[in-house]
PDB file of C-alpha atoms in Angstrom:
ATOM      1  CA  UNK A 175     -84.519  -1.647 170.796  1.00 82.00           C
ATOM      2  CA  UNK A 176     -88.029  -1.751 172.039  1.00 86.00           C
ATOM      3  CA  UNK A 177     -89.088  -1.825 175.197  1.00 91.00           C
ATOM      4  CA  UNK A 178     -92.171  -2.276 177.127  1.00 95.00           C
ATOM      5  CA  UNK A 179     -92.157  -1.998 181.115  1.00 96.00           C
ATOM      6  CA  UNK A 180     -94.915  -2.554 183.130  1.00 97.00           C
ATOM      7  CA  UNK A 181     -95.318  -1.493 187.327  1.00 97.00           C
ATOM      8  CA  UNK A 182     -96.020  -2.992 189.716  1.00 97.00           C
ATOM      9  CA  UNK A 183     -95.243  -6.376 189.374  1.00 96.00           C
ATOM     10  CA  UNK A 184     -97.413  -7.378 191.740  1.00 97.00           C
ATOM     11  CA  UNK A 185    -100.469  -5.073 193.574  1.00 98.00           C
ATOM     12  CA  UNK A 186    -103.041  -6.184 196.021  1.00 98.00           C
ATOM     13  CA  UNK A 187    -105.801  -3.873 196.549  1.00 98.00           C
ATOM     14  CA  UNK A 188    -109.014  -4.924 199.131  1.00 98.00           C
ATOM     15  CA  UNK A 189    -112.457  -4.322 197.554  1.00 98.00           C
ATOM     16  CA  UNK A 190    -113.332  -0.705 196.462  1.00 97.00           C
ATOM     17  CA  UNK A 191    -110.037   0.534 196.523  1.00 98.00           C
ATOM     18  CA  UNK A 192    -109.442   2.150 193.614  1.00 98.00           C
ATOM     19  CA  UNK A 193    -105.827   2.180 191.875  1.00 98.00           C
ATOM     20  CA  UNK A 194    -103.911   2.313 188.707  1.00 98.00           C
ATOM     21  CA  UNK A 195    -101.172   0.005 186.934  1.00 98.00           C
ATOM     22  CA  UNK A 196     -98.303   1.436 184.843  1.00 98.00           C
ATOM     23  CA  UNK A 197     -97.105   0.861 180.978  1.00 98.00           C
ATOM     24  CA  UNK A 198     -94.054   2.808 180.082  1.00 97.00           C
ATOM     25  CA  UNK A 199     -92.720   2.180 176.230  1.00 95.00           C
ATOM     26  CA  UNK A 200     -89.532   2.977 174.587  1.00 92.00           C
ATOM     27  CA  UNK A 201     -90.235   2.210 171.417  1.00 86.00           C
ATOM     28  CA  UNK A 202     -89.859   3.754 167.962  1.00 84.00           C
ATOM     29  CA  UNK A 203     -92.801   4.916 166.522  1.00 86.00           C
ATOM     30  CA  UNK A 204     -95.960   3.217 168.527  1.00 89.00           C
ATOM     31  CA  UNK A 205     -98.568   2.378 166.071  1.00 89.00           C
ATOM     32  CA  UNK A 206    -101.087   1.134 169.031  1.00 93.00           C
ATOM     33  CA  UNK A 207    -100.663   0.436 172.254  1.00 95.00           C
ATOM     34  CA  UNK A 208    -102.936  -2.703 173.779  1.00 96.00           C
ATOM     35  CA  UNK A 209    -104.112  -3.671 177.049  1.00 98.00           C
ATOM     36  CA  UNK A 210    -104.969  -7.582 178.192  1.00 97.00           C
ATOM     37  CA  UNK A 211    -106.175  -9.242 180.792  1.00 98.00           C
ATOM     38  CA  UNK A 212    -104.829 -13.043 181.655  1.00 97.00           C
ATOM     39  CA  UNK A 213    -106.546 -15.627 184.260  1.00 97.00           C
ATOM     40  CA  UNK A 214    -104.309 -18.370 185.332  1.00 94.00           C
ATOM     41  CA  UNK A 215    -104.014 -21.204 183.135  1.00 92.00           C
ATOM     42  CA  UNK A 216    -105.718 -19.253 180.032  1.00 95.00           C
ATOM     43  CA  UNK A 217    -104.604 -17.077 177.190  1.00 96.00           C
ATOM     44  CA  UNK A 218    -104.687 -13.036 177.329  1.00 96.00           C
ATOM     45  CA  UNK A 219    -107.986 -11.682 176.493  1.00 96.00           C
ATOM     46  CA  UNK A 220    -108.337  -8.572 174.586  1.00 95.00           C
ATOM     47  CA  UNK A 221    -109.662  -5.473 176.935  1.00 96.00           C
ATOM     48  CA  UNK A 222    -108.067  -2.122 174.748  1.00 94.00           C
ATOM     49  CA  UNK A 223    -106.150  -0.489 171.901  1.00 95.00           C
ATOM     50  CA  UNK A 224    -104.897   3.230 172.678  1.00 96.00           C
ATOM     51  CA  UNK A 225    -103.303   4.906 169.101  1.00 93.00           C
ATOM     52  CA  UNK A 226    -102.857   8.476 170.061  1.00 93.00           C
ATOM     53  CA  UNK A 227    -101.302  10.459 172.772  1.00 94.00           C
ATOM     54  CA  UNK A 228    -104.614  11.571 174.791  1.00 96.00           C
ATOM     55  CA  UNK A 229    -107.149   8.450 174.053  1.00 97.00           C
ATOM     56  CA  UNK A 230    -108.460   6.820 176.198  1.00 97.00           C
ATOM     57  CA  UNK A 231    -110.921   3.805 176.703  1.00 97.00           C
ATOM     58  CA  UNK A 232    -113.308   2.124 179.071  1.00 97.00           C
ATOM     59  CA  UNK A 233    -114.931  -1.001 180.068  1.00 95.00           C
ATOM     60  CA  UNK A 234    -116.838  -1.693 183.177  1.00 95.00           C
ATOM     61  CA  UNK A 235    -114.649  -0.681 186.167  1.00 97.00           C
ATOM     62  CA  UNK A 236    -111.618  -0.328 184.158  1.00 98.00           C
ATOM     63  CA  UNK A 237    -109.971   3.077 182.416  1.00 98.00           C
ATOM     64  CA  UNK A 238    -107.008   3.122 179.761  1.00 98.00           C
ATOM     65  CA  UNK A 239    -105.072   6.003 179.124  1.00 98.00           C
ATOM     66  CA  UNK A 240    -102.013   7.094 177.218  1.00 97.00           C
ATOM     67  CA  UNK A 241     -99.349  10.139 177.373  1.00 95.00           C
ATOM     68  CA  UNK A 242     -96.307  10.040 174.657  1.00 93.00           C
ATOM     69  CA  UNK A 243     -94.201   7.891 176.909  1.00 94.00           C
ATOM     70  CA  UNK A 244     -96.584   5.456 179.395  1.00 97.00           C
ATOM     71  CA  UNK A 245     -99.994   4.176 179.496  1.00 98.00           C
ATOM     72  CA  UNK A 246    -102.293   3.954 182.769  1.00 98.00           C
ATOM     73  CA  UNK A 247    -104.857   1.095 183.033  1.00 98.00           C
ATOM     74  CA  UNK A 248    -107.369   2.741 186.242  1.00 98.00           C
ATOM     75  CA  UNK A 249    -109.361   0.348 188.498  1.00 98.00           C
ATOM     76  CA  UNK A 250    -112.171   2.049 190.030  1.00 98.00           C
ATOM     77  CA  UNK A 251    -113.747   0.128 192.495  1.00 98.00           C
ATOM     78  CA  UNK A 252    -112.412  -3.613 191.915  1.00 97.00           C
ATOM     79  CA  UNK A 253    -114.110  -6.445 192.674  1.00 98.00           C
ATOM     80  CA  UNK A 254    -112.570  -9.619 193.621  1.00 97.00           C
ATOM     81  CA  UNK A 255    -113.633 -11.162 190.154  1.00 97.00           C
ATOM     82  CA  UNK A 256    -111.120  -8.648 188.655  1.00 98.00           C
ATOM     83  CA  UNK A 257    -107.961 -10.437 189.855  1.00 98.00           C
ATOM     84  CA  UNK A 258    -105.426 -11.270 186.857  1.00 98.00           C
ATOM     85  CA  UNK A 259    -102.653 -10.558 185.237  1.00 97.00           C
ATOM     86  CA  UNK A 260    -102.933  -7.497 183.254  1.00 98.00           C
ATOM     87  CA  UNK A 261    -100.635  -7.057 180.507  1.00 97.00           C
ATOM     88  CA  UNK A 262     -99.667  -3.974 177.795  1.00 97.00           C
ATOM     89  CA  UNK A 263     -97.988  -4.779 174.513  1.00 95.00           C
ATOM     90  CA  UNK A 264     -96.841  -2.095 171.878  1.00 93.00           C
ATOM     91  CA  UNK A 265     -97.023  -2.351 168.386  1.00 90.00           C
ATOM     92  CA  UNK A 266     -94.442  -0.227 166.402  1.00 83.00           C
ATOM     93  CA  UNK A 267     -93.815   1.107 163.324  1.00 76.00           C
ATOM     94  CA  UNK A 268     -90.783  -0.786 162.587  1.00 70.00           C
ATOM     95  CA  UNK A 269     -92.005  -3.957 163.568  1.00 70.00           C
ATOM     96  CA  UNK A 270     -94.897  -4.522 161.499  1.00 70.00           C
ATOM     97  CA  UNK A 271     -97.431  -6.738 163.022  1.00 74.00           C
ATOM     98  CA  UNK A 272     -95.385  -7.825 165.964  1.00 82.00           C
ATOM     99  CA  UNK A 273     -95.802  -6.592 169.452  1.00 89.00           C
ATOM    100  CA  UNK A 274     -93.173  -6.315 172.361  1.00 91.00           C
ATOM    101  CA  UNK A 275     -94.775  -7.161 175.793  1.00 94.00           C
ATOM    102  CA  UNK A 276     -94.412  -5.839 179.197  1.00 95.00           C
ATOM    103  CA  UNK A 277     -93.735  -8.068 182.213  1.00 94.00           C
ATOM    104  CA  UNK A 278     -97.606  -7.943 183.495  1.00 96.00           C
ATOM    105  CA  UNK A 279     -98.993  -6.904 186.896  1.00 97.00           C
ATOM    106  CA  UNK A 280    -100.597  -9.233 189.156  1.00 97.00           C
ATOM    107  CA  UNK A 281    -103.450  -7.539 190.808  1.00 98.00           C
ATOM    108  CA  UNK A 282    -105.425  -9.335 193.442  1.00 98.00           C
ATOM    109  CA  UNK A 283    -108.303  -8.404 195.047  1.00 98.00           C
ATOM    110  CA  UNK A 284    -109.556  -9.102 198.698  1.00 97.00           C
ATOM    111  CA  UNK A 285    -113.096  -8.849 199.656  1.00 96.00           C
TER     112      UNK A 285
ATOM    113  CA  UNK B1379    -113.646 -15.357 170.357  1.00 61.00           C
ATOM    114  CA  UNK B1380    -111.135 -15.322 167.795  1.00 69.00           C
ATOM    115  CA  UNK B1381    -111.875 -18.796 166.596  1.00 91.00           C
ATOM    116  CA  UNK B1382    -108.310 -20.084 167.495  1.00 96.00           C
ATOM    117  CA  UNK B1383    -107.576 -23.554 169.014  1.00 96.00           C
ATOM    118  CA  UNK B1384    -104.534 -24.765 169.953  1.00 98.00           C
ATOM    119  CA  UNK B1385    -103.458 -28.860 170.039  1.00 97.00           C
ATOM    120  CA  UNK B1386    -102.547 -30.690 172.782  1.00 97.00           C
ATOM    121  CA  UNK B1387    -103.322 -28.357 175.219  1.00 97.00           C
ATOM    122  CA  UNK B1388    -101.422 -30.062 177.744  1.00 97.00           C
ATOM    123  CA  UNK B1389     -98.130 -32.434 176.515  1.00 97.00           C
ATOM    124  CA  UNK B1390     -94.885 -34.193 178.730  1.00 98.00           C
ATOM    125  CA  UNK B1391     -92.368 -35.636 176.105  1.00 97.00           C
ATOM    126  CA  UNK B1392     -88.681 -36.413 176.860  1.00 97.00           C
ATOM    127  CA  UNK B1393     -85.456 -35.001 176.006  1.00 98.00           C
ATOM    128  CA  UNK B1394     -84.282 -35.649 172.289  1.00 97.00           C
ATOM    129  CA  UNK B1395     -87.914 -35.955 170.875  1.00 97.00           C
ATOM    130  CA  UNK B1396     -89.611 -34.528 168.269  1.00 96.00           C
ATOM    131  CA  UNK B1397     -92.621 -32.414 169.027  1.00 97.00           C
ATOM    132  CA  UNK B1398     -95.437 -30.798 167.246  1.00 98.00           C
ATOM    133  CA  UNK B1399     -98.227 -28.088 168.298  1.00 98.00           C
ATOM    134  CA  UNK B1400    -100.486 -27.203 166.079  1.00 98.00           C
ATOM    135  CA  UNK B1401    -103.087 -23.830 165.721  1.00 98.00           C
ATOM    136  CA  UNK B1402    -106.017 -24.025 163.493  1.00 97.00           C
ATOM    137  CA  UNK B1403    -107.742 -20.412 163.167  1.00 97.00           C
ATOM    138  CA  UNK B1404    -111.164 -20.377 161.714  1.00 95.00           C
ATOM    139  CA  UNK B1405    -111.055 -16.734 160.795  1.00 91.00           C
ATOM    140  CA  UNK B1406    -108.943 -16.568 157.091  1.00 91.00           C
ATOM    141  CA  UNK B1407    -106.633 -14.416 159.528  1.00 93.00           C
ATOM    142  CA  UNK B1408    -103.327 -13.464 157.365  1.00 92.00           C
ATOM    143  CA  UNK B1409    -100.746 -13.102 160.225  1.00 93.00           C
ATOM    144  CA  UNK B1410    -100.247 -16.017 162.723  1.00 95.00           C
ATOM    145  CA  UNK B1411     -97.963 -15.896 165.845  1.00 96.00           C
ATOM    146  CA  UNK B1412     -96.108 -18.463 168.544  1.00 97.00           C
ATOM    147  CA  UNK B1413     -95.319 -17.032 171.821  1.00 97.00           C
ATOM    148  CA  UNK B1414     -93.861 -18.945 174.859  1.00 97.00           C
ATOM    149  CA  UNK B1415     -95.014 -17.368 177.882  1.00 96.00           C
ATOM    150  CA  UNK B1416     -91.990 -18.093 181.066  1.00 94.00           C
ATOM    151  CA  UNK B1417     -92.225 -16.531 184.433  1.00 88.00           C
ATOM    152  CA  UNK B1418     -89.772 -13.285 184.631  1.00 81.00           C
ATOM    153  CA  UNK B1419     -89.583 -13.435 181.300  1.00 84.00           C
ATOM    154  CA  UNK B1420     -93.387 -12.743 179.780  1.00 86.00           C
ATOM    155  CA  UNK B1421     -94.611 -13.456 176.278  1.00 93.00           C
ATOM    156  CA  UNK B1422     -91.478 -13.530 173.371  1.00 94.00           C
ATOM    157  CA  UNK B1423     -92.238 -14.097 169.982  1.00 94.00           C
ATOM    158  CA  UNK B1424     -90.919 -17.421 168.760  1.00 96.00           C
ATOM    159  CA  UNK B1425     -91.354 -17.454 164.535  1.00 96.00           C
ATOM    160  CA  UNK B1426     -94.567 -15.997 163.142  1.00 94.00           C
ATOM    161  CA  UNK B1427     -96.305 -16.225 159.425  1.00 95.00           C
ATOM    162  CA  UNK B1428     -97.733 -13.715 157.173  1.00 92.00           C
ATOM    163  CA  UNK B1429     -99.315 -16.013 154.540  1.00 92.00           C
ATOM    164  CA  UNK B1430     -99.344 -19.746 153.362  1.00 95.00           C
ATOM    165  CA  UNK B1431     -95.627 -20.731 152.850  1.00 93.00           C
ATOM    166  CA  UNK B1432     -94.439 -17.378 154.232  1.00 94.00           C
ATOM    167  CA  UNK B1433     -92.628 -17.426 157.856  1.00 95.00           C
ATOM    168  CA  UNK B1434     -90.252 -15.791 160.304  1.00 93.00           C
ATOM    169  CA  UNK B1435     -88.364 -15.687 162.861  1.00 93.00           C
ATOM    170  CA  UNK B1436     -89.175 -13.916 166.104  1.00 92.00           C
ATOM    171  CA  UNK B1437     -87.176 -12.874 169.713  1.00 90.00           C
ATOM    172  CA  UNK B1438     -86.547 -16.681 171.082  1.00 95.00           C
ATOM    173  CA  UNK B1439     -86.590 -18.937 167.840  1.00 96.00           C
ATOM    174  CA  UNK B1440     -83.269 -20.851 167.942  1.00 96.00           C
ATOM    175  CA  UNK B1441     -84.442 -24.802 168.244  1.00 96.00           C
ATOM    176  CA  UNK B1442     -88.259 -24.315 166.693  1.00 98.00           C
ATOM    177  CA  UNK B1443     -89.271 -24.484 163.272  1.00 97.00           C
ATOM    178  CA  UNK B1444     -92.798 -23.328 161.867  1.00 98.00           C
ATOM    179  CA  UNK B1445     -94.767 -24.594 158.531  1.00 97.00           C
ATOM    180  CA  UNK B1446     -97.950 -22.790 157.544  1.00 97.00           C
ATOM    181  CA  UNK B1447     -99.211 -24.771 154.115  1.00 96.00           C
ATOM    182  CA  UNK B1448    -102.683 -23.639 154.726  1.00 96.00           C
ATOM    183  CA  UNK B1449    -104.196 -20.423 156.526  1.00 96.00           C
ATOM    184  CA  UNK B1450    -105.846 -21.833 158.778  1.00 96.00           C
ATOM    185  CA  UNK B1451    -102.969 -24.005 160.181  1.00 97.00           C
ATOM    186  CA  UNK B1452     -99.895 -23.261 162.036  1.00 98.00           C
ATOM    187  CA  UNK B1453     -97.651 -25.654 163.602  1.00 98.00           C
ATOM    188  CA  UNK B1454     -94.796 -25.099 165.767  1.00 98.00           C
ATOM    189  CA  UNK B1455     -92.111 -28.162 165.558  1.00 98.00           C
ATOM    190  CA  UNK B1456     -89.446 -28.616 168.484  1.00 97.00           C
ATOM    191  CA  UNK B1457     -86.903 -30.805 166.742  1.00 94.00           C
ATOM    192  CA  UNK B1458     -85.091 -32.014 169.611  1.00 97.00           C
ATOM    193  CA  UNK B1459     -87.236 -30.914 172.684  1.00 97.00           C
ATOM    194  CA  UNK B1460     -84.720 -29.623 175.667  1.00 97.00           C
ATOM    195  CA  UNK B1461     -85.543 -28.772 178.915  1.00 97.00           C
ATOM    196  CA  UNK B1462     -85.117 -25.201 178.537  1.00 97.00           C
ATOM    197  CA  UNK B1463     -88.493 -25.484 176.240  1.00 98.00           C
ATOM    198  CA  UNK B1464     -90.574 -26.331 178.886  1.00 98.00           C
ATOM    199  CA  UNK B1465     -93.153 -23.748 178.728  1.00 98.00           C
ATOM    200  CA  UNK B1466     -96.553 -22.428 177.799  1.00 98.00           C
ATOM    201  CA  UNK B1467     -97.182 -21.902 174.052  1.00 98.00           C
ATOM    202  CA  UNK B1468     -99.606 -18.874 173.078  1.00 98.00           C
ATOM    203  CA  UNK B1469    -100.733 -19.133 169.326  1.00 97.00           C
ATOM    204  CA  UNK B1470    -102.238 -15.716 168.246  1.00 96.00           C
ATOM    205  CA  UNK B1471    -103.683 -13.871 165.004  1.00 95.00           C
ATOM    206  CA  UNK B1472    -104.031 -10.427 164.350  1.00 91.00           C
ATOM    207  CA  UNK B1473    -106.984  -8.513 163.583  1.00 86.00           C
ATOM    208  CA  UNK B1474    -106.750  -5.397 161.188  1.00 78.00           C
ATOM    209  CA  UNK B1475    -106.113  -2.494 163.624  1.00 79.00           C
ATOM    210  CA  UNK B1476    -103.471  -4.704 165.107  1.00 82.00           C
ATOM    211  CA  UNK B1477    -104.637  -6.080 168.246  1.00 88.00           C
ATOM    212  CA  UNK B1478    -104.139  -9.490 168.156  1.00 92.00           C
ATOM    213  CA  UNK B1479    -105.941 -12.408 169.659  1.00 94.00           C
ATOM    214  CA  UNK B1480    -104.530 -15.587 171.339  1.00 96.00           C
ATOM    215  CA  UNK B1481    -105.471 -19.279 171.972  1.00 97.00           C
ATOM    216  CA  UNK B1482    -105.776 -20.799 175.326  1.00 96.00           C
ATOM    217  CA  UNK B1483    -102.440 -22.157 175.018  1.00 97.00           C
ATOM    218  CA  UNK B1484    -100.337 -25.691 175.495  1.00 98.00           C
ATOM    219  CA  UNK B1485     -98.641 -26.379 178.261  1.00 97.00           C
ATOM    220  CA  UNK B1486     -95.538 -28.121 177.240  1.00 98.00           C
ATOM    221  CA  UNK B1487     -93.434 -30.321 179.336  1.00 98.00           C
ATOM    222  CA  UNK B1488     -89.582 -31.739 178.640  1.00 98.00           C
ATOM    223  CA  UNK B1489     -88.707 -34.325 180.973  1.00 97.00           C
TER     224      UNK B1489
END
């Protein structure tokens, strides 16, 4: 079965202070792994799709990466604005267009 | 912008009623999704469609029911509504590469 699992749950960082959340997959045969961001009360938004072992992506103050087994999403320097959930979904080869989600991190950030 | 809205976005209905939520994408995407979205238990895949006419089920699906008769519409039927499917409702398309997109969501309440 497969399995998406994200850490923390829950991280609050203050202003500047840089950190990373974790996506670790089980899964068999990951055809793209994706990154989204979530405000309260509104639908994930699109930030990133890693395919291969080694990519990696950026936007603004954020940084995706991705080994064979987990994928880092890197906050350098957040800002308050960048409080949400963030959340990582796999897509795999035996599940055709569906994707398994992690949990999500809450990240919140104090000025 | 992925052109998706969902309808109502916010809805309280009672036990033992039927209830209908409908996504209308503006994109000609093939592959249309329903996710409910729970706290501890993240986004599952309810049914989803890939093409007019042509459905399935997902994760969490017992007690919904899906028709897609054109491709822009998808509507997700609760026969009976419980209280178990009070939740938020995530309608969501895929792209080509795979990432897919999602609608601001309904807020669904069974009283």
């Amino acid at each position: 079965e497969d399995q998406v699992t994200q850490s923390p749950e829950a991280l609050r960082l203050q202003e500047g202070e840089s950190s990373s959340l974790n996506c670790s997959y089980t899964v068999s045969g990951l055809r793209g792994l994706f990154w989204y961001r979530q405000d309260p009360g509104k639908g994930p938004e699109f930030l990133f799709t890693l395919y291969s072992a080694g990519e990696e992506k950026e936007k603004e103050r954020l940084k995706a990466t991705l080994t064979k087994k987990e994928s880092f999403l890197h906050i350098t320097a957040p800002k308050p604005e960048d409080s949400a959930t963030y959340l990582c979904a796999a897509a795999t080869l035996n599940a055709g267009n569906m994707l398994t989600f992690g949990g999500g991190t809450r990240l919140m950030v104090k000025p | 912008d992925a052109g998706i809205t969902q309808s109502p976005r916010h809805k309280v209905t009672e036990t033992g009623t039927p209830v209908t939520l409908r996504c209308h994408q503006t994109e000609n995407h093939r592959y249309m999704y329903w996710y409910r979205q729970d706290p501890g238990h993240g986004l599952r895949l309810i049914h989803y469609s890939y093409g007019v006419k042509d459905t399935d089920k997902g994760e969490v699906s017992d007690g919904y029911s899906v028709s897609r008769s054109k491709t822009e519409d998808f509507l997700l039927t609760l026969e009976s509504a419980t209280s178990s499917q009070t939740s938020v409702y995530f309608c969501a398309i895929t792209r080509d590469r795979g990432e897919a997109f999602f609608g601001q969501g309904t807020r669904l309440t069974v009283v």
